Coordinates of N, CA and C in Angstrom, one line a residue:
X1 N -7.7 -19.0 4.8 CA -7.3 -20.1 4.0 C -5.8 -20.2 3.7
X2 N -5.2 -21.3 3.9 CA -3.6 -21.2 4.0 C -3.3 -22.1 2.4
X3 N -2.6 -21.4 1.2 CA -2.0 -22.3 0.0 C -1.9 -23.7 0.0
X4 N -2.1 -24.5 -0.4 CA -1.9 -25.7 -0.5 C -0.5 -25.9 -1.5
X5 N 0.7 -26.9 -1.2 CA 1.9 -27.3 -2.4 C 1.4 -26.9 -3.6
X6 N 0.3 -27.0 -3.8 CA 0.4 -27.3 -5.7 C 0.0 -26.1 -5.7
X7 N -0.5 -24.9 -5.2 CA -0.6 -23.4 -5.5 C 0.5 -22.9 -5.5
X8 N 1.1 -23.5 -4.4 CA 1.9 -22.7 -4.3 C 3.5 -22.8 -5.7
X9 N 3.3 -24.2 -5.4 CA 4.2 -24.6 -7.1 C 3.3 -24.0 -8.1
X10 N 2.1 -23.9 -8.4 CA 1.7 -23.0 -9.4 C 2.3 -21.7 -9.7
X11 N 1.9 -21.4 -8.5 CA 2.9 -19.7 -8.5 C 4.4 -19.5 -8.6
X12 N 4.7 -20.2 -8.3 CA 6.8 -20.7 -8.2 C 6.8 -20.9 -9.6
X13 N 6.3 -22.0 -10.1 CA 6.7 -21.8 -11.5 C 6.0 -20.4 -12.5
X14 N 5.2 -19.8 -12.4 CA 4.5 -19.3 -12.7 C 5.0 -17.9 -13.2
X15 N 5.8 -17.5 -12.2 CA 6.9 -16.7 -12.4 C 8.1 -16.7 -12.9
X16 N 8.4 -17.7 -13.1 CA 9.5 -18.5 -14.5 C 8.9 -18.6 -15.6
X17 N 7.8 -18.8 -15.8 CA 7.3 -19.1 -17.2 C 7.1 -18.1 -18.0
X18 N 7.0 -16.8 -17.8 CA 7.5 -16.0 -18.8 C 8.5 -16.0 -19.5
X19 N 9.6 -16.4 -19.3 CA 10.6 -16.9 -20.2 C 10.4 -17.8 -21.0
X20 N 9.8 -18.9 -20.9 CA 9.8 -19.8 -21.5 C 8.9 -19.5 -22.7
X21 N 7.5 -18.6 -22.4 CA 6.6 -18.1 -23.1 C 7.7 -17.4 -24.5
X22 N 8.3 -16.4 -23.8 CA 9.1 -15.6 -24.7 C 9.8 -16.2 -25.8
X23 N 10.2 -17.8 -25.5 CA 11.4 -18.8 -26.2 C 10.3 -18.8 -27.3
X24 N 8.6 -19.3 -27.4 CA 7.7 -19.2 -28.3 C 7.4 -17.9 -28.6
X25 N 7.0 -17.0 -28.0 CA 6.0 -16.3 -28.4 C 7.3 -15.3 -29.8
X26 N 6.4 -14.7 -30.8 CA 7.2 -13.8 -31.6 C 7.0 -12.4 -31.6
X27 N 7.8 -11.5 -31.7 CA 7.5 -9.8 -31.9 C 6.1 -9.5 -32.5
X28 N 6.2 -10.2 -33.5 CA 4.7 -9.3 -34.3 C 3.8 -10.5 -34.2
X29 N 3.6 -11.3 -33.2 CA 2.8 -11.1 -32.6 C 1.4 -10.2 -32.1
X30 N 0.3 -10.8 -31.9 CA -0.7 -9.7 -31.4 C -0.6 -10.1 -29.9
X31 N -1.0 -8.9 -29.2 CA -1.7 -9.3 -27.7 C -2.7 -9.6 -27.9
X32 N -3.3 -10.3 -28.1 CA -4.4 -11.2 -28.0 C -3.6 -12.8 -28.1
X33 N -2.8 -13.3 -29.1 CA -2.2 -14.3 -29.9 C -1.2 -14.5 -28.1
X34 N -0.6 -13.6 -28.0 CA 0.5 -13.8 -26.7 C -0.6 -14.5 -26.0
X35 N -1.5 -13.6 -25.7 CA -2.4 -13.8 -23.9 C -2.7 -15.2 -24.3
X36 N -3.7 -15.3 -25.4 CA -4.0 -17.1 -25.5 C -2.8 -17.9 -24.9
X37 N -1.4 -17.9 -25.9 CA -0.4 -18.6 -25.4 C -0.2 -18.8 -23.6
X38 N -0.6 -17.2 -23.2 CA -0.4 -17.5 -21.6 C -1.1 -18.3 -20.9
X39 N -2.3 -18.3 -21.6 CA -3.6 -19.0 -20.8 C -3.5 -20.7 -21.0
X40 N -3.3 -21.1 -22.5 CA -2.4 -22.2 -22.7 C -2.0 -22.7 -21.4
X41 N -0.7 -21.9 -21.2 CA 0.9 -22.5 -20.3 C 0.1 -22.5 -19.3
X42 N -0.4 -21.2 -18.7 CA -1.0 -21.4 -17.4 C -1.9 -22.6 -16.7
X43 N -2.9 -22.7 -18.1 CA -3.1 -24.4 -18.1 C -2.3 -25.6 -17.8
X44 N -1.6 -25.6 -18.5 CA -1.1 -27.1 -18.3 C 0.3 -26.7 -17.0
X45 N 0.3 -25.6 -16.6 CA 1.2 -25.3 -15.2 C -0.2 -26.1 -14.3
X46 N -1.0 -25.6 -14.2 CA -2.1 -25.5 -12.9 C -2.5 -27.4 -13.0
X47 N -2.8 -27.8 -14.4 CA -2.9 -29.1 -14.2 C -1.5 -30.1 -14.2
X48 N -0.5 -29.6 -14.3 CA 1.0 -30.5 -13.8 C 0.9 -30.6 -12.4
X49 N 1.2 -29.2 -11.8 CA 1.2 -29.0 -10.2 C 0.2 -29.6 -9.6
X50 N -1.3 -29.6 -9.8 CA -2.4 -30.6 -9.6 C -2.1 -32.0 -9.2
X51 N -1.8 -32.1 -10.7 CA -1.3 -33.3 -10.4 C -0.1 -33.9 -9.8
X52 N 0.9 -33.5 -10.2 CA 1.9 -34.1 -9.3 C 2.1 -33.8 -7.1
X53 N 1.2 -33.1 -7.2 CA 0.8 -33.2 -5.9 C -0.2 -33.6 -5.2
X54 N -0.8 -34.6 -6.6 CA -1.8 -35.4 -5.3 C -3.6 -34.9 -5.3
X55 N -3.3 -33.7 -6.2 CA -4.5 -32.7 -5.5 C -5.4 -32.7 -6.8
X56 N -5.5 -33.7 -7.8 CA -5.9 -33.7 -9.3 C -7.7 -33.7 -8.8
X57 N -8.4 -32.6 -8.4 CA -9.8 -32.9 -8.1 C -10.7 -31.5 -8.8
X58 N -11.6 -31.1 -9.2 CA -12.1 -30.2 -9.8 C -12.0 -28.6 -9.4
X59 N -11.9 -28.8 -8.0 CA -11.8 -27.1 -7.3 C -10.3 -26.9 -7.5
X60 N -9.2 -27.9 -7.1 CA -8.4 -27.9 -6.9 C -6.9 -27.3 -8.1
X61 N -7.8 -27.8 -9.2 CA -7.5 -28.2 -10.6 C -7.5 -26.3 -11.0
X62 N -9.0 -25.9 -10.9 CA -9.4 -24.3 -11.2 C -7.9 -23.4 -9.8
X63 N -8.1 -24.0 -9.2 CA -7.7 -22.8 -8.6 C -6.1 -22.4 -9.1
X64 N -5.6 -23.9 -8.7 CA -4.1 -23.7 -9.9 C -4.1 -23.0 -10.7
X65 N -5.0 -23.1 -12.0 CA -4.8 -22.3 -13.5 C -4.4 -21.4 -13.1
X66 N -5.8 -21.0 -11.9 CA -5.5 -19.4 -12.2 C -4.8 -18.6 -10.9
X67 N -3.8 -19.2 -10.3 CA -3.3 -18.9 -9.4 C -1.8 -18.8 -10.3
X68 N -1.6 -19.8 -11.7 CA -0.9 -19.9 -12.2 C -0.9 -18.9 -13.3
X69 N -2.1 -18.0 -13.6 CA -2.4 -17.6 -14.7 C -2.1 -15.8 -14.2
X70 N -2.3 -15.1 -12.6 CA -2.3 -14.1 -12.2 C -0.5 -14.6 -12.3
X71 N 0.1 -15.3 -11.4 CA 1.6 -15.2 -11.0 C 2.5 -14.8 -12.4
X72 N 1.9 -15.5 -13.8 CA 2.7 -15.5 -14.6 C 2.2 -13.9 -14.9
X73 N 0.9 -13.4 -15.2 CA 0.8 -11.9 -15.6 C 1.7 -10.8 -15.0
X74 N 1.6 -11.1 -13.8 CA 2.1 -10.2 -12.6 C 3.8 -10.3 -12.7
X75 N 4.5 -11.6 -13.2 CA 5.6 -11.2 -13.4 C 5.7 -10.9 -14.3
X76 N 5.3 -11.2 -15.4 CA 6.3 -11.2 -16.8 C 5.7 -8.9 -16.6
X77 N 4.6 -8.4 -16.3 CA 4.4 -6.9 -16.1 C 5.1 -6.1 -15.3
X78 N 5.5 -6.8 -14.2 CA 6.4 -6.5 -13.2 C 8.4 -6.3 -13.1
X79 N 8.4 -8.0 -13.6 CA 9.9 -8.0 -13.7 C 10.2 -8.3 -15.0
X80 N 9.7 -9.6 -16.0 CA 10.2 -9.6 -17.1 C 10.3 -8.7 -18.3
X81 N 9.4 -8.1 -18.2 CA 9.1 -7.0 -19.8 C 9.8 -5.8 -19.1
X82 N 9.8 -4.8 -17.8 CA 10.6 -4.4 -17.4 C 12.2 -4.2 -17.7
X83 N 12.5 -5.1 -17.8 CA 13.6 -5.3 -17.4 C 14.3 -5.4 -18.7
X84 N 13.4 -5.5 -19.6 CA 14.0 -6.1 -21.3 C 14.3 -7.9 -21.6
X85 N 14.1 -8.8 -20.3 CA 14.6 -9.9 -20.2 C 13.9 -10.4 -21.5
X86 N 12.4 -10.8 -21.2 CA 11.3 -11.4 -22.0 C 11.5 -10.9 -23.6
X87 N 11.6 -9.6 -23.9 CA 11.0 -8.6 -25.1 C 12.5 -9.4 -25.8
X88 N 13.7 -9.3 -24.9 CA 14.7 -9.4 -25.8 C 15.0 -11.2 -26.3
X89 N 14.0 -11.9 -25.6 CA 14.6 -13.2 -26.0 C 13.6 -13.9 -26.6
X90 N 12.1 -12.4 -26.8 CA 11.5 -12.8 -28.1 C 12.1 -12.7 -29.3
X91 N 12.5 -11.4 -29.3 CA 13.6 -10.9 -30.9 C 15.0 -11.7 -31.0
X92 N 15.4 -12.6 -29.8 CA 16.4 -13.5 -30.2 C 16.0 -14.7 -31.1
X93 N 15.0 -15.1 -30.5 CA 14.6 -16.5 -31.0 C 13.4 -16.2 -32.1
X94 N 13.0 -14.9 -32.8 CA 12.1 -15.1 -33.5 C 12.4 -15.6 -34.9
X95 N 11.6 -16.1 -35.5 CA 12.0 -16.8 -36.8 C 11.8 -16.3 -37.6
X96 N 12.0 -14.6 -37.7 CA 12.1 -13.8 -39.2 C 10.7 -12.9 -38.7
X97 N 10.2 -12.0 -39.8 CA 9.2 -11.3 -40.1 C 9.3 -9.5 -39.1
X98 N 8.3 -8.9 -38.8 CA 8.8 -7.8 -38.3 C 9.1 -8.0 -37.2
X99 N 10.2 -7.2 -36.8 CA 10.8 -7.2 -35.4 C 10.2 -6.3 -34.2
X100 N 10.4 -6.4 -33.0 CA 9.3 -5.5 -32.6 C 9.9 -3.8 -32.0
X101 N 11.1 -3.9 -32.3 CA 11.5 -2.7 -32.6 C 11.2 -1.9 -33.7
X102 N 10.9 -2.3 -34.8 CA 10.9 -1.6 -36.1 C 9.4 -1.1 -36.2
X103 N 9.2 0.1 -36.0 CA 7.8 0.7 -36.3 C 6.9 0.1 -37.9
X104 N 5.5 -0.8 -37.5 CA 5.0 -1.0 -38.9 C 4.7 0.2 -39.8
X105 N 4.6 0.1 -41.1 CA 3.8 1.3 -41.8 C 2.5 0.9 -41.8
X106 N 2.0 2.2 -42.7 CA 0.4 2.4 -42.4 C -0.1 1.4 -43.9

């Protein structure tokens, strides 16, 4: 089975979008609270790409999300958190409360 455009834009962008997650997401933060937000974005990535290529049909629609939904995990685990890119331009743009450097107390 060979990708079709809009997977494959799923995935292209998919890999960018951890940044953008990070512009939202905040340090304290739960992983749970992040992952929703991912699943969110990855949604409306899988149904943009869908759409704007033509391919807005039921199978076509599923397979984006989550072609869109592995690309973004796989980078933001791989290159963004890595790297410090993502983690640090959560604590840039967060809007106060604990930082995710600062260990909580008990």
């Amino acid at each position: 089975m060979h990708p079709t455009d809009a997977q494959l834009w799923s995935a292209a962008l998919g890999y960018l979008l951890p940044l953008a997650i990070a512009v939202v997401a905040q340090p304290r933060w739960s992983g749970a609270v992040k992952g929703l937000l991912m699943l969110v974005v990855a949604t409306g990535d899988g149904l943009g790409t869908a759409y704007f290529n033509g391919e807005f049909s039921g199978k076509s629609i599923v397979t984006c999300v989550l072609v869109a939904a592995v690309a973004i995990g796989v980078a933001y685990h791989t290159v963004w958190k890595p790297s410090g890119i993502a983690p640090g331009i959560e604590r840039a743009t967060s809007t106060g409360g604990v930082s995710a450097q600062q260990p909580r107390g008990v």
